[in-house]
Amino acid sequence: MADWTAGEVAGMIGATLLGRAEAHFAAATTDSRESRPGAAFFALDGARHRGVQFVPAAFGSGCSVVVVPNDWTGEIPPGRAALKVADPMEALVALARRVRATWTCPVVAVTGS
């Protein structure tokens, strides 16, 4: 994945940017246990939890950017950013489309049973 800034991605996914526009990331995760410096955490809801519950852990692990629903009211550590969106899953899909569009090689899918 390319190196993106929060400001660049906010425009791509229609997000409201809070915090540092220059916060950058080169990886994305939906699991706060896999959070690390230089990554973005997408706060997706699961069957038994809300993704925003894990934002403090993601920031604590060094994530520079979090993508959260519009109703999130948490704190952003200095030098980091939050991107508020209507639906973090849709935002992840939009970013994935954008990343895929930069590839020049063919994509092959292998299916079967």
Short mmCIF file of C-alpha atoms in Angstrom, two decimals:
data_model
loop_
_atom_site.label_atom_id
_atom_site.label_comp_id
_atom_site.label_asym_id
_atom_site.label_seq_id
_atom_site.Cartn_x
_atom_site.Cartn_y
_atom_site.Cartn_z
CA MET A 1 0.00 0.00 0.00
CA ALA A 2 1.21 3.50 -0.75
CA ASP A 3 2.01 6.04 1.92
CA TRP A 4 -1.05 8.29 2.40
CA THR A 5 -1.76 11.29 4.61
CA ALA A 6 -4.96 11.73 6.57
CA GLY A 7 -5.69 14.86 4.55
CA GLU A 8 -5.39 13.02 1.22
CA VAL A 9 -7.55 10.13 2.34
CA ALA A 10 -10.21 12.39 3.87
CA GLY A 11 -10.89 13.75 0.40
CA MET A 12 -10.94 10.29 -1.18
CA ILE A 13 -13.46 8.80 1.24
CA GLY A 14 -15.56 11.89 2.02
CA ALA A 15 -14.42 12.11 5.64
CA THR A 16 -14.33 14.96 8.12
CA LEU A 17 -10.73 15.35 9.25
CA LEU A 18 -9.96 15.93 12.91
CA GLY A 19 -6.40 16.32 14.10
CA ARG A 20 -3.24 16.45 12.01
CA ALA A 21 -3.77 16.40 8.23
CA GLU A 22 -0.14 15.35 7.73
CA ALA A 23 -0.49 12.16 9.83
CA HIS A 24 0.53 9.40 7.44
CA PHE A 25 0.00 5.67 7.14
CA ALA A 26 1.09 2.89 4.83
CA ALA A 27 -1.03 0.05 6.20
CA ALA A 28 -4.62 -0.45 7.28
CA THR A 29 -6.13 -2.75 9.89
CA THR A 30 -9.53 -3.55 11.35
CA ASP A 31 -8.05 -5.35 14.38
CA SER A 32 -6.63 -3.13 17.12
CA ARG A 33 -4.35 -6.00 18.19
CA GLU A 34 -2.57 -5.62 14.84
CA SER A 35 -2.24 -1.85 15.21
CA ARG A 36 1.23 -0.39 14.84
CA PRO A 37 2.97 2.88 14.05
CA GLY A 38 2.29 4.00 10.51
CA ALA A 39 -1.06 2.22 10.27
CA ALA A 40 -4.68 3.32 10.03
CA PHE A 41 -7.31 1.61 12.17
CA PHE A 42 -10.80 1.25 10.68
CA ALA A 43 -13.30 0.98 13.56
CA LEU A 44 -15.70 -1.62 12.16
CA ASP A 45 -18.60 -2.90 14.23
CA GLY A 46 -18.80 -6.62 14.90
CA ALA A 47 -21.55 -8.93 16.08
CA ARG A 48 -20.78 -8.25 19.76
CA HIS A 49 -18.83 -5.00 19.83
CA ARG A 50 -18.54 -1.50 18.44
CA GLY A 51 -15.29 -0.75 16.64
CA VAL A 52 -14.91 2.56 18.44
CA GLN A 53 -14.32 0.65 21.70
CA PHE A 54 -10.89 -0.24 20.32
CA VAL A 55 -9.79 3.23 19.18
CA PRO A 56 -7.84 3.94 22.42
CA ALA A 57 -5.97 0.63 22.00
CA ALA A 58 -5.21 1.44 18.36
CA PHE A 59 -3.83 4.86 19.26
CA GLY A 60 -1.98 3.25 22.18
CA SER A 61 -0.28 0.84 19.76
CA GLY A 62 0.90 3.73 17.63
CA CYS A 63 -1.71 4.02 14.88
CA SER A 64 -1.43 7.44 13.33
CA VAL A 65 -4.96 7.56 11.87
CA VAL A 66 -8.32 6.11 12.89
CA VAL A 67 -11.43 5.96 10.73
CA VAL A 68 -14.51 6.22 12.92
CA PRO A 69 -18.26 6.80 12.59
CA ASN A 70 -19.56 10.35 12.71
CA ASP A 71 -20.92 9.91 16.25
CA TRP A 72 -17.46 9.17 17.75
CA THR A 73 -16.45 11.66 20.45
CA GLY A 74 -13.09 10.33 21.63
CA GLU A 75 -9.77 12.11 22.03
CA ILE A 76 -7.03 12.31 19.43
CA PRO A 77 -3.43 12.18 20.66
CA PRO A 78 -1.10 14.95 19.44
CA GLY A 79 0.21 14.38 15.93
CA ARG A 80 -2.50 11.87 15.06
CA ALA A 81 -5.76 12.13 13.10
CA ALA A 82 -9.31 10.83 13.08
CA LEU A 83 -11.40 10.60 9.94
CA LYS A 84 -15.13 10.70 10.68
CA VAL A 85 -17.38 8.99 8.15
CA ALA A 86 -20.96 7.76 7.89
CA ASP A 87 -19.81 4.12 7.63
CA PRO A 88 -16.22 2.96 8.29
CA MET A 89 -16.79 -0.20 6.20
CA GLU A 90 -17.80 1.88 3.18
CA ALA A 91 -14.74 4.07 3.77
CA LEU A 92 -12.48 1.01 3.80
CA VAL A 93 -14.02 -0.21 0.55
CA ALA A 94 -13.56 3.23 -1.05
CA LEU A 95 -9.89 3.32 -0.03
CA ALA A 96 -9.37 -0.25 -1.28
CA ARG A 97 -10.83 0.72 -4.66
CA ARG A 98 -8.47 3.68 -4.83
CA VAL A 99 -5.45 1.53 -3.96
CA ARG A 100 -6.48 -1.12 -6.51
CA ALA A 101 -6.78 1.54 -9.21
CA THR A 102 -3.07 2.35 -8.80
CA TRP A 103 -1.98 -1.19 -9.68
CA THR A 104 -0.76 -1.72 -13.23
CA CYS A 105 -0.64 -5.52 -13.09
CA PRO A 106 -3.60 -7.77 -13.83
CA VAL A 107 -5.53 -9.27 -10.94
CA VAL A 108 -6.36 -12.96 -11.13
CA ALA A 109 -8.97 -14.66 -8.97
CA VAL A 110 -8.85 -18.41 -8.44
CA THR A 111 -12.05 -20.03 -7.25
CA GLY A 112 -13.19 -23.55 -6.71
CA SER A 113 -14.58 -25.96 -4.23
#
